[in-house]
């Protein structure tokens, strides 16, 4: 686990930083009282990384292998992930990709603003470094003894900034769960605040869907080919494109509002309810919102068929969310969206991201008997090494060994992409028995970034473990773990 040890930056505090660790050599006495910042930053925007040896993961995990052509789910402890069909990126050759999705408990502890606190466990979701084709659903259970009315959403760790950031979430008080949507994985935890604080500082956005799952035949948009016109699944959604918070000081605590997505799924056949209602807390302010309807065929069970899907949206508008108020969006169907643009890439807000996604992050890496994946979020060339039981080493200069081990993804300074993973795998049925050794090496600093956090995830026979650490200087090598196949 990595923890940030840092204070704040003060423009009136010119200081020396003799060891270039980003922290001033001397504490800073904060004016107007007796408070002292013992770790003031030497410059704004510095990320300080505590130097620690690689740390073992907390025991226990849940995982599932999911294909891009079908939906799937995985749960562990108080966390669950739902992966819609079409979410897993395709392979480089265009065939449906396959991914091992995992949930692990971690002992990371979020650093949050005053008035907020983490509630329950922190869960590491994997794999990191993948951008999903469609947002996936994360559901966290509210622990016993915690009032659902005090939950404002979740917090996630941003590896690039080194900060914990907040994401609004949908709270189901009856089920005692909180749901958010994301297009990538990282650590997640619930966040609570007092009910009075929530009403004073924000309001709610509510979205309703009355469509029943697996009803009404699919109607393709122009340009969609090969559709079977199967019964449909719909999602009534809101893309939050931008926000201007009433209190500007809260902005640094939240993920960028352009990444927020609110979805109301259709009513399941087993439900006696007439509608699905999603309620979502946000800070008070002015919001630029796009209301849309996502429609997809329901896959009848064909693993090679990727259901047709598209979205249609209304005109983007600006809305006010006042403290204590609720902004409501009633049911939306395609008949009210005649002539609206058709987004074949999925959600309107997701389509723009997909169009700008960097090559390499939108294709799946391979998995098998053994999969070892390295991710990092700094402009540096970090290399992954796996030695097989025969003593053969798989790495960037030896991408395939006789036992079947292969490196299928490399991220170098010459073609660097932030967050793009390196991946080594042994196809199913090929991994020889014996001991495997995993290590990482700091090959090159591409942009003067210094110390680099890394994350390595191992998948061995369906058992998933995630390791973290810091490489402090170019040339350093760290042993991550060893494991045995019997």
Short mmCIF file of C-alpha atoms in Angstrom, two decimals:
data_model
loop_
_atom_site.label_atom_id
_atom_site.label_comp_id
_atom_site.label_asym_id
_atom_site.label_seq_id
_atom_site.Cartn_x
_atom_site.Cartn_y
_atom_site.Cartn_z
CA UNK A 1 0.00 0.00 0.00
CA UNK A 2 1.15 3.54 -0.71
CA UNK A 3 0.31 6.50 1.43
CA UNK A 4 0.83 10.19 0.68
CA UNK A 5 2.80 12.13 3.32
CA UNK A 6 2.25 15.76 2.40
CA UNK A 7 0.90 19.04 3.62
CA UNK A 8 -0.26 22.04 1.61
CA UNK A 9 1.45 24.58 -0.63
CA UNK A 10 1.71 28.21 0.64
CA UNK A 11 2.52 30.95 -1.83
CA UNK A 12 4.01 33.10 0.99
CA UNK A 13 6.39 30.34 2.04
CA UNK A 14 9.48 30.30 -0.21
CA UNK A 15 11.49 27.39 1.12
CA UNK A 16 14.41 25.10 0.42
CA UNK A 17 13.99 21.46 -0.60
CA UNK A 18 17.53 20.13 -0.32
CA UNK A 19 16.69 16.46 -0.99
CA UNK A 20 14.23 17.28 -3.81
CA UNK A 21 11.45 15.16 -2.30
CA UNK A 22 8.86 17.91 -2.86
CA UNK A 23 8.59 18.79 0.86
CA UNK A 24 10.12 21.91 2.43
CA UNK A 25 13.03 21.25 4.76
CA UNK A 26 11.31 23.18 7.60
CA UNK A 27 7.72 23.17 8.99
CA UNK A 28 5.45 26.14 8.23
CA UNK A 29 3.67 28.10 10.99
CA UNK A 30 0.16 28.83 9.67
CA UNK A 31 -0.77 32.50 10.30
CA UNK A 32 -3.63 33.31 12.65
CA UNK A 33 -3.16 30.58 15.24
CA UNK A 34 -0.90 27.93 16.69
CA UNK A 35 -1.25 25.41 13.84
CA UNK A 36 1.86 24.07 12.12
CA UNK A 37 2.09 22.26 8.79
CA UNK A 38 4.96 19.82 9.31
CA UNK A 39 5.13 18.79 5.64
CA UNK A 40 4.55 21.95 3.54
CA UNK A 41 4.96 21.48 -0.22
CA UNK A 42 7.85 23.19 -1.98
CA UNK A 43 5.74 23.96 -5.06
CA UNK A 44 2.07 23.64 -6.11
CA UNK A 45 0.89 20.37 -7.58
CA UNK A 46 3.71 18.24 -6.11
CA UNK A 47 2.90 14.59 -5.45
CA UNK A 48 5.02 13.25 -2.60
CA UNK A 49 5.53 9.50 -2.48
CA UNK A 50 6.61 7.79 0.72
CA UNK A 51 9.48 5.41 -0.02
CA UNK A 52 8.41 1.92 1.07
CA UNK A 53 9.16 -1.64 0.07
CA UNK A 54 6.57 -3.51 -2.02
CA UNK A 55 3.67 -4.57 0.18
CA UNK A 56 1.77 -7.84 0.16
CA UNK A 57 -1.95 -7.73 -0.68
CA UNK A 58 -4.65 -8.32 1.91
CA UNK A 59 -5.79 -11.94 1.69
CA UNK A 60 -9.04 -12.73 -0.12
CA UNK A 61 -10.48 -11.83 -3.50
CA UNK A 62 -13.23 -12.57 -5.98
CA UNK A 63 -12.80 -12.86 -9.75
CA UNK A 64 -14.58 -13.87 -12.93
CA UNK A 65 -13.53 -14.29 -16.56
CA UNK A 66 -15.78 -12.19 -18.81
CA UNK A 67 -15.99 -12.02 -22.61
CA UNK A 68 -16.71 -8.82 -24.52
CA UNK A 69 -19.71 -10.41 -26.24
CA UNK A 70 -21.57 -11.22 -23.02
CA UNK A 71 -22.42 -9.62 -19.71
CA UNK A 72 -20.96 -10.83 -16.43
CA UNK A 73 -20.53 -10.04 -12.77
CA UNK A 74 -18.22 -10.62 -9.82
CA UNK A 75 -18.72 -10.00 -6.11
CA UNK A 76 -16.60 -10.20 -2.99
CA UNK A 77 -17.33 -9.02 0.55
CA UNK A 78 -19.45 -5.89 0.30
CA UNK A 79 -18.58 -5.08 -3.34
CA UNK A 80 -20.01 -6.18 -6.67
CA UNK A 81 -19.25 -5.30 -10.30
CA UNK A 82 -21.67 -5.67 -13.22
CA UNK A 83 -20.10 -5.76 -16.70
CA UNK A 84 -22.60 -5.10 -19.53
CA UNK A 85 -22.20 -6.93 -22.84
CA UNK A 86 -19.87 -4.98 -25.10
CA UNK A 87 -17.90 -3.40 -22.24
CA UNK A 88 -14.71 -5.47 -22.50
CA UNK A 89 -12.52 -4.02 -25.28
CA UNK A 90 -11.94 -6.23 -28.33
CA UNK A 91 -8.67 -7.95 -29.11
CA UNK A 92 -6.26 -6.30 -31.53
CA UNK A 93 -7.68 -8.44 -34.38
CA UNK A 94 -11.23 -7.28 -33.61
CA UNK A 95 -12.48 -10.52 -32.04
CA UNK A 96 -14.27 -10.29 -28.66
CA UNK A 97 -11.80 -9.68 -25.85
CA UNK A 98 -11.65 -11.67 -22.60
CA UNK A 99 -10.81 -10.19 -19.19
CA UNK A 100 -10.39 -11.46 -15.63
CA UNK A 101 -12.28 -8.93 -13.48
CA UNK A 102 -11.33 -8.96 -9.81
CA UNK A 103 -12.23 -7.46 -6.43
CA UNK A 104 -9.81 -7.45 -3.49
CA UNK A 105 -9.83 -5.82 -0.06
CA UNK A 106 -6.99 -3.37 0.55
CA UNK A 107 -5.77 -1.60 3.68
CA UNK A 108 -5.47 1.78 1.92
CA UNK A 109 -7.18 4.55 3.93
CA UNK A 110 -8.72 7.50 2.07
CA UNK A 111 -7.72 11.06 2.97
CA UNK A 112 -10.95 13.13 2.78
CA UNK A 113 -12.05 16.73 3.35
CA UNK A 114 -13.34 17.90 6.72
CA UNK A 115 -16.88 16.72 7.44
CA UNK A 116 -16.50 13.53 5.38
CA UNK A 117 -15.31 10.07 6.40
CA UNK A 118 -14.87 6.64 4.75
CA UNK A 119 -17.52 4.04 5.55
CA UNK A 120 -16.60 0.35 5.43
CA UNK A 121 -13.89 -1.45 3.49
CA UNK A 122 -11.71 -0.15 0.65
CA UNK A 123 -11.82 -2.41 -2.42
CA UNK A 124 -9.22 -2.68 -5.17
CA UNK A 125 -10.89 -3.42 -8.51
CA UNK A 126 -8.93 -4.81 -11.42
CA UNK A 127 -7.57 -4.82 -13.95
CA UNK A 128 -6.24 -1.28 -13.88
CA UNK A 129 -5.10 0.32 -17.14
CA UNK A 130 -8.16 -0.71 -19.21
CA UNK A 131 -10.73 1.76 -20.57
CA UNK A 132 -14.05 -0.03 -20.95
CA UNK A 133 -16.12 0.40 -24.11
CA UNK A 134 -19.19 1.00 -21.92
CA UNK A 135 -19.27 2.16 -18.30
CA UNK A 136 -19.48 -0.69 -15.81
CA UNK A 137 -21.50 -0.68 -12.62
CA UNK A 138 -19.91 -0.81 -9.16
CA UNK A 139 -22.13 -1.51 -6.14
CA UNK A 140 -20.90 -1.17 -2.56
CA UNK A 141 -22.89 -2.38 0.44
CA UNK A 142 -23.53 0.13 3.24
CA UNK A 143 -22.17 -1.37 6.49
CA UNK A 144 -24.46 -2.09 9.42
CA UNK A 145 -24.69 0.85 11.79
CA UNK A 146 -24.23 3.43 8.99
CA UNK A 147 -27.30 5.53 8.11
CA UNK A 148 -27.89 5.38 4.31
CA UNK A 149 -29.05 9.01 4.43
CA UNK A 150 -25.50 10.05 5.31
CA UNK A 151 -23.87 8.44 2.23
CA UNK A 152 -22.95 10.96 -0.47
CA UNK A 153 -21.21 8.55 -2.85
CA UNK A 154 -17.80 6.91 -3.14
CA UNK A 155 -14.17 7.94 -3.22
CA UNK A 156 -11.56 6.60 -5.62
CA UNK A 157 -7.80 6.94 -5.70
CA UNK A 158 -6.42 8.88 -8.66
CA UNK A 159 -2.95 7.45 -9.39
CA UNK A 160 -2.03 10.36 -11.63
CA UNK A 161 -2.68 13.08 -9.04
CA UNK A 162 -2.00 10.95 -5.97
CA UNK A 163 -5.31 12.13 -4.42
CA UNK A 164 -8.54 10.54 -3.25
CA UNK A 165 -11.44 12.04 -5.24
CA UNK A 166 -15.20 11.89 -4.71
CA UNK A 167 -17.81 10.53 -7.14
CA UNK A 168 -21.57 11.01 -6.51
CA UNK A 169 -23.42 7.72 -6.20
CA UNK A 170 -26.95 6.33 -6.30
CA UNK A 171 -28.05 5.34 -2.79
CA UNK A 172 -30.68 2.60 -2.38
CA UNK A 173 -31.76 2.91 1.26
CA UNK A 174 -33.89 -0.24 1.19
CA UNK A 175 -31.18 -2.46 -0.29
CA UNK A 176 -28.49 -0.55 1.67
CA UNK A 177 -26.28 -0.17 -1.41
CA UNK A 178 -24.54 2.60 -3.35
CA UNK A 179 -24.01 2.38 -7.12
CA UNK A 180 -21.64 4.31 -9.38
CA UNK A 181 -20.54 3.90 -13.00
CA UNK A 182 -16.98 4.02 -14.27
CA UNK A 183 -14.98 3.32 -17.42
CA UNK A 184 -11.87 2.14 -15.52
CA UNK A 185 -10.86 0.39 -12.30
CA UNK A 186 -8.97 1.58 -9.21
CA UNK A 187 -9.55 1.44 -5.40
CA UNK A 188 -13.06 2.46 -4.23
CA UNK A 189 -14.73 3.11 -0.85
CA UNK A 190 -17.97 4.60 0.49
CA UNK A 191 -18.05 8.15 1.87
CA UNK A 192 -20.46 9.50 4.47
CA UNK A 193 -21.45 12.97 5.67
CA UNK A 194 -24.20 14.26 7.97
CA UNK A 195 -27.71 14.63 6.47
CA UNK A 196 -27.79 18.30 7.46
CA UNK A 197 -24.45 18.82 5.71
CA UNK A 198 -25.82 17.22 2.53
CA UNK A 199 -28.95 19.42 2.44
CA UNK A 200 -26.92 22.53 3.13
CA UNK A 201 -24.29 21.80 0.48
CA UNK A 202 -26.16 20.11 -2.38
CA UNK A 203 -29.26 18.54 -3.88
CA UNK A 204 -30.39 15.50 -5.82
CA UNK A 205 -30.82 14.55 -9.50
CA UNK A 206 -33.54 11.92 -10.04
CA UNK A 207 -33.98 9.76 -13.19
CA UNK A 208 -36.94 7.43 -13.93
CA UNK A 209 -37.29 4.46 -16.34
CA UNK A 210 -40.56 2.51 -16.88
CA UNK A 211 -39.39 0.19 -19.70
CA UNK A 212 -39.49 -3.53 -18.87
CA UNK A 213 -36.36 -5.57 -19.61
CA UNK A 214 -36.39 -7.95 -22.63
CA UNK A 215 -39.44 -6.38 -24.29
CA UNK A 216 -39.95 -4.29 -27.48
CA UNK A 217 -37.98 -5.28 -30.60
CA UNK A 218 -34.77 -3.43 -31.42
CA UNK A 219 -34.95 -0.76 -34.15
CA UNK A 220 -31.51 -0.18 -35.75
CA UNK A 221 -30.13 3.26 -36.53
CA UNK A 222 -28.78 4.10 -39.98
CA UNK A 223 -25.41 2.42 -40.35
CA UNK A 224 -26.10 -0.48 -38.00
CA UNK A 225 -25.74 -3.81 -39.83
CA UNK A 226 -26.35 -7.43 -38.88
CA UNK A 227 -28.80 -6.62 -36.09
CA UNK A 228 -31.22 -9.43 -35.19
CA UNK A 229 -33.94 -7.03 -33.95
CA UNK A 230 -34.08 -8.86 -30.63
CA UNK A 231 -36.03 -7.69 -27.55
CA UNK A 232 -34.35 -4.78 -25.81
CA UNK A 233 -32.80 -3.47 -22.66
CA UNK A 234 -32.88 0.31 -22.09
CA UNK A 235 -31.12 2.79 -19.81
CA UNK A 236 -32.40 6.31 -19.20
CA UNK A 237 -29.31 8.38 -18.54
CA UNK A 238 -27.87 11.78 -17.74
CA UNK A 239 -24.38 12.81 -18.82
CA UNK A 240 -23.02 15.55 -16.57
CA UNK A 241 -20.87 17.42 -19.05
CA UNK A 242 -19.79 20.28 -16.81
CA UNK A 243 -20.48 21.86 -13.43
CA UNK A 244 -19.81 25.19 -11.76
CA UNK A 245 -20.04 24.59 -8.03
CA UNK A 246 -21.69 27.22 -5.84
CA UNK A 247 -18.76 26.79 -3.47
CA UNK A 248 -15.65 26.74 -5.71
CA UNK A 249 -13.48 25.42 -2.88
CA UNK A 250 -15.09 21.95 -3.08
CA UNK A 251 -14.02 21.38 -6.69
CA UNK A 252 -10.62 19.90 -5.86
CA UNK A 253 -12.25 17.10 -3.82
CA UNK A 254 -14.33 15.69 -6.70
CA UNK A 255 -13.54 13.82 -9.89
CA UNK A 256 -14.09 16.02 -12.97
CA UNK A 257 -17.88 16.41 -13.46
CA UNK A 258 -17.50 15.46 -17.13
CA UNK A 259 -16.93 11.88 -15.92
CA UNK A 260 -20.21 11.63 -13.99
CA UNK A 261 -23.00 9.45 -15.33
CA UNK A 262 -26.47 8.74 -13.92
CA UNK A 263 -28.38 5.70 -15.20
CA UNK A 264 -31.84 4.31 -14.48
CA UNK A 265 -32.03 0.72 -15.77
CA UNK A 266 -35.26 -0.81 -17.00
CA UNK A 267 -37.58 -2.81 -14.75
CA UNK A 268 -36.60 -6.49 -14.45
CA UNK A 269 -39.24 -9.15 -15.28
CA UNK A 270 -39.26 -10.48 -11.71
CA UNK A 271 -40.02 -7.04 -10.25
CA UNK A 272 -43.52 -5.90 -9.27
CA UNK A 273 -42.43 -2.26 -9.49
CA UNK A 274 -43.75 -0.06 -12.29
CA UNK A 275 -40.54 1.97 -12.61
CA UNK A 276 -36.88 2.23 -11.70
CA UNK A 277 -35.97 5.44 -9.88
CA UNK A 278 -32.36 6.60 -9.50
CA UNK A 279 -31.47 9.35 -6.99
CA UNK A 280 -28.06 10.95 -7.05
CA UNK A 281 -26.57 13.61 -4.67
CA UNK A 282 -24.41 16.40 -6.15
CA UNK A 283 -22.89 19.60 -4.76
CA UNK A 284 -25.03 22.73 -5.29
CA UNK A 285 -24.24 24.54 -8.50
CA UNK A 286 -24.94 25.03 -12.20
CA UNK A 287 -24.84 21.82 -14.28
CA UNK A 288 -24.61 21.23 -18.03
CA UNK A 289 -26.56 18.01 -18.64
CA UNK A 290 -27.36 15.78 -21.61
CA UNK A 291 -30.41 13.52 -21.21
CA UNK A 292 -30.29 10.35 -23.33
CA UNK A 293 -31.77 6.91 -23.91
CA UNK A 294 -29.49 3.91 -24.43
CA UNK A 295 -31.02 0.86 -26.20
CA UNK A 296 -29.43 -2.57 -26.65
CA UNK A 297 -30.51 -5.97 -27.90
CA UNK A 298 -30.62 -8.64 -25.18
CA UNK A 299 -28.14 -11.38 -26.07
CA UNK A 300 -30.04 -14.72 -26.14
CA UNK A 301 -26.89 -16.60 -25.09
CA UNK A 302 -24.75 -16.61 -28.23
CA UNK A 303 -21.12 -16.06 -27.09
CA UNK A 304 -20.04 -14.88 -30.55
CA UNK A 305 -22.83 -12.35 -31.07
CA UNK A 306 -22.24 -8.76 -29.95
CA UNK A 307 -25.70 -7.19 -29.53
CA UNK A 308 -26.48 -4.06 -31.51
CA UNK A 309 -26.71 -0.98 -29.31
CA UNK A 310 -26.99 2.78 -29.66
CA UNK A 311 -28.06 5.91 -27.82
CA UNK A 312 -30.15 8.95 -28.72
CA UNK A 313 -30.01 12.20 -26.81
CA UNK A 314 -31.87 15.44 -26.25
CA UNK A 315 -30.24 18.83 -26.62
CA UNK A 316 -27.69 19.61 -23.91
CA UNK A 317 -29.11 22.12 -21.39
CA UNK A 318 -28.04 24.03 -18.29
CA UNK A 319 -29.79 23.36 -14.96
CA UNK A 320 -29.55 24.70 -11.42
CA UNK A 321 -29.24 22.34 -8.46
CA UNK A 322 -30.02 24.28 -5.29
CA UNK A 323 -29.36 23.12 -1.70
CA UNK A 324 -31.99 20.60 -0.59
CA UNK A 325 -33.78 20.52 -3.98
CA UNK A 326 -34.44 17.59 -6.40
CA UNK A 327 -34.06 17.92 -10.21
CA UNK A 328 -36.27 15.20 -11.77
CA UNK A 329 -36.16 13.59 -15.26
CA UNK A 330 -39.24 11.48 -16.10
CA UNK A 331 -39.35 8.40 -18.36
CA UNK A 332 -37.90 8.76 -21.88
CA UNK A 333 -38.58 6.53 -24.91
CA UNK A 334 -37.43 6.50 -28.54
CA UNK A 335 -40.76 7.82 -29.86
CA UNK A 336 -39.96 11.17 -28.23
CA UNK A 337 -36.51 11.26 -29.82
CA UNK A 338 -37.43 11.18 -33.52
CA UNK A 339 -34.70 12.94 -35.51
CA UNK A 340 -32.26 12.93 -32.59
CA UNK A 341 -28.63 11.99 -33.39
CA UNK A 342 -27.79 8.31 -33.02
CA UNK A 343 -24.58 7.41 -31.15
CA UNK A 344 -23.46 3.99 -32.34
CA UNK A 345 -20.58 4.01 -29.83
CA UNK A 346 -22.96 3.85 -26.88
CA UNK A 347 -23.62 6.63 -24.39
CA UNK A 348 -23.26 10.16 -25.82
CA UNK A 349 -20.85 11.15 -23.05
CA UNK A 350 -18.88 7.91 -23.52
CA UNK A 351 -18.64 8.30 -27.31
CA UNK A 352 -16.47 11.40 -27.06
CA UNK A 353 -14.14 9.61 -24.67
CA UNK A 354 -13.98 6.55 -26.91
CA UNK A 355 -13.15 8.66 -29.96
CA UNK A 356 -10.24 10.26 -28.11
CA UNK A 357 -9.02 7.09 -26.42
CA UNK A 358 -5.40 6.28 -27.15
CA UNK A 359 -4.51 3.28 -29.28
CA UNK A 360 -3.54 0.37 -27.09
CA UNK A 361 -5.82 1.14 -24.16
CA UNK A 362 -8.95 0.22 -26.11
CA UNK A 363 -7.90 -3.34 -26.89
CA UNK A 364 -7.79 -6.19 -24.39
CA UNK A 365 -4.59 -7.83 -23.17
CA UNK A 366 -4.50 -11.62 -23.12
CA UNK A 367 -5.07 -13.93 -20.17
CA UNK A 368 -4.71 -17.68 -19.55
CA UNK A 369 -3.21 -20.04 -16.96
CA UNK A 370 -0.99 -17.17 -15.79
CA UNK A 371 -1.42 -13.43 -16.35
CA UNK A 372 0.82 -10.75 -14.83
CA UNK A 373 -0.04 -7.10 -15.51
CA UNK A 374 1.93 -3.95 -14.59
CA UNK A 375 0.39 -0.45 -14.50
CA UNK A 376 1.78 2.96 -13.51
CA UNK A 377 0.70 6.58 -13.98
CA UNK A 378 3.82 8.66 -14.58
CA UNK A 379 5.82 9.57 -17.69
CA UNK A 380 8.42 6.83 -17.28
CA UNK A 381 9.37 3.46 -18.82
CA UNK A 382 8.82 0.76 -16.20
CA UNK A 383 9.43 -2.82 -17.34
CA UNK A 384 7.85 -6.08 -16.22
CA UNK A 385 9.84 -9.33 -15.89
CA UNK A 386 8.51 -12.86 -15.27
CA UNK A 387 10.88 -15.82 -14.94
CA UNK A 388 9.32 -19.25 -15.60
CA UNK A 389 10.20 -22.54 -13.83
CA UNK A 390 12.77 -23.32 -16.56
CA UNK A 391 14.71 -20.14 -15.81
CA UNK A 392 13.58 -18.40 -19.03
CA UNK A 393 12.79 -14.70 -18.63
CA UNK A 394 9.90 -12.95 -20.41
CA UNK A 395 10.43 -9.18 -20.83
CA UNK A 396 10.64 -6.47 -23.50
CA UNK A 397 13.78 -7.94 -25.16
CA UNK A 398 12.59 -11.56 -24.99
CA UNK A 399 8.87 -11.39 -25.67
CA UNK A 400 8.23 -15.15 -26.00
CA UNK A 401 9.79 -18.20 -24.32
CA UNK A 402 9.55 -21.96 -25.14
CA UNK A 403 7.14 -22.65 -22.25
CA UNK A 404 4.54 -20.39 -23.94
CA UNK A 405 4.99 -17.20 -21.92
CA UNK A 406 4.48 -14.01 -23.96
CA UNK A 407 4.71 -10.24 -23.53
CA UNK A 408 1.81 -8.80 -25.53
CA UNK A 409 1.91 -5.15 -24.37
CA UNK A 410 4.90 -2.82 -23.81
CA UNK A 411 4.79 0.87 -22.83
CA UNK A 412 7.99 2.78 -23.71
CA UNK A 413 9.11 6.42 -23.75
CA UNK A 414 9.01 6.41 -27.56
CA UNK A 415 5.29 5.53 -27.62
CA UNK A 416 4.31 6.30 -24.03
CA UNK A 417 0.62 6.26 -23.09
CA UNK A 418 -0.40 7.18 -19.56
CA UNK A 419 -1.88 4.18 -17.75
CA UNK A 420 -1.27 1.73 -20.60
CA UNK A 421 -0.41 -1.64 -18.99
CA UNK A 422 2.39 -4.08 -19.70
CA UNK A 423 1.16 -7.68 -19.75
CA UNK A 424 2.77 -11.14 -19.70
CA UNK A 425 0.68 -14.30 -19.98
CA UNK A 426 0.76 -18.07 -20.54
CA UNK A 427 -2.18 -19.29 -22.69
CA UNK A 428 -4.60 -21.78 -21.18
CA UNK A 429 -3.03 -25.25 -20.93
CA UNK A 430 0.56 -24.09 -21.53
CA UNK A 431 1.97 -22.91 -18.19
CA UNK A 432 4.48 -25.49 -16.85
CA UNK A 433 4.42 -26.48 -13.16
CA UNK A 434 6.95 -24.89 -10.84
CA UNK A 435 7.92 -21.53 -9.37
CA UNK A 436 7.49 -18.21 -11.21
CA UNK A 437 9.29 -15.00 -10.18
CA UNK A 438 7.94 -11.49 -10.89
CA UNK A 439 9.97 -8.27 -10.80
CA UNK A 440 9.82 -4.67 -12.07
CA UNK A 441 12.60 -2.37 -13.28
CA UNK A 442 12.83 1.42 -13.67
CA UNK A 443 14.29 1.54 -17.20
CA UNK A 444 13.97 5.24 -18.13
CA UNK A 445 12.56 8.52 -16.81
CA UNK A 446 10.77 9.99 -19.84
CA UNK A 447 9.83 13.35 -18.30
CA UNK A 448 11.70 14.12 -15.08
CA UNK A 449 9.07 12.49 -12.86
CA UNK A 450 11.40 10.89 -10.29
CA UNK A 451 9.88 8.20 -8.07
CA UNK A 452 7.08 6.15 -9.67
CA UNK A 453 4.25 4.18 -8.05
CA UNK A 454 3.54 0.81 -9.65
CA UNK A 455 0.81 -1.81 -9.38
CA UNK A 456 1.22 -5.46 -10.38
CA UNK A 457 -1.73 -7.86 -10.56
CA UNK A 458 -1.22 -11.62 -10.85
CA UNK A 459 -3.91 -14.01 -12.04
CA UNK A 460 -2.92 -17.65 -11.43
CA UNK A 461 -5.57 -20.30 -12.01
CA UNK A 462 -8.28 -17.75 -11.26
CA UNK A 463 -6.62 -16.59 -8.00
CA UNK A 464 -5.99 -12.83 -8.12
CA UNK A 465 -3.54 -10.78 -6.05
CA UNK A 466 -2.50 -7.14 -6.41
CA UNK A 467 0.84 -5.74 -5.24
CA UNK A 468 1.96 -2.10 -5.01
CA UNK A 469 5.25 -0.32 -4.50
CA UNK A 470 7.51 2.55 -5.53
CA UNK A 471 10.57 2.60 -7.79
CA UNK A 472 12.65 5.56 -6.65
CA UNK A 473 15.32 5.95 -9.35
CA UNK A 474 16.33 4.82 -12.84
CA UNK A 475 18.02 1.42 -12.83
CA UNK A 476 16.29 0.16 -9.67
CA UNK A 477 14.81 -3.35 -9.75
CA UNK A 478 12.33 -4.69 -7.20
CA UNK A 479 11.17 -8.25 -6.69
CA UNK A 480 7.38 -8.27 -6.54
CA UNK A 481 6.38 -11.85 -5.72
CA UNK A 482 6.87 -15.53 -6.47
CA UNK A 483 4.13 -18.11 -6.99
CA UNK A 484 3.97 -21.80 -7.76
CA UNK A 485 1.88 -23.87 -10.15
CA UNK A 486 1.60 -27.49 -9.04
#
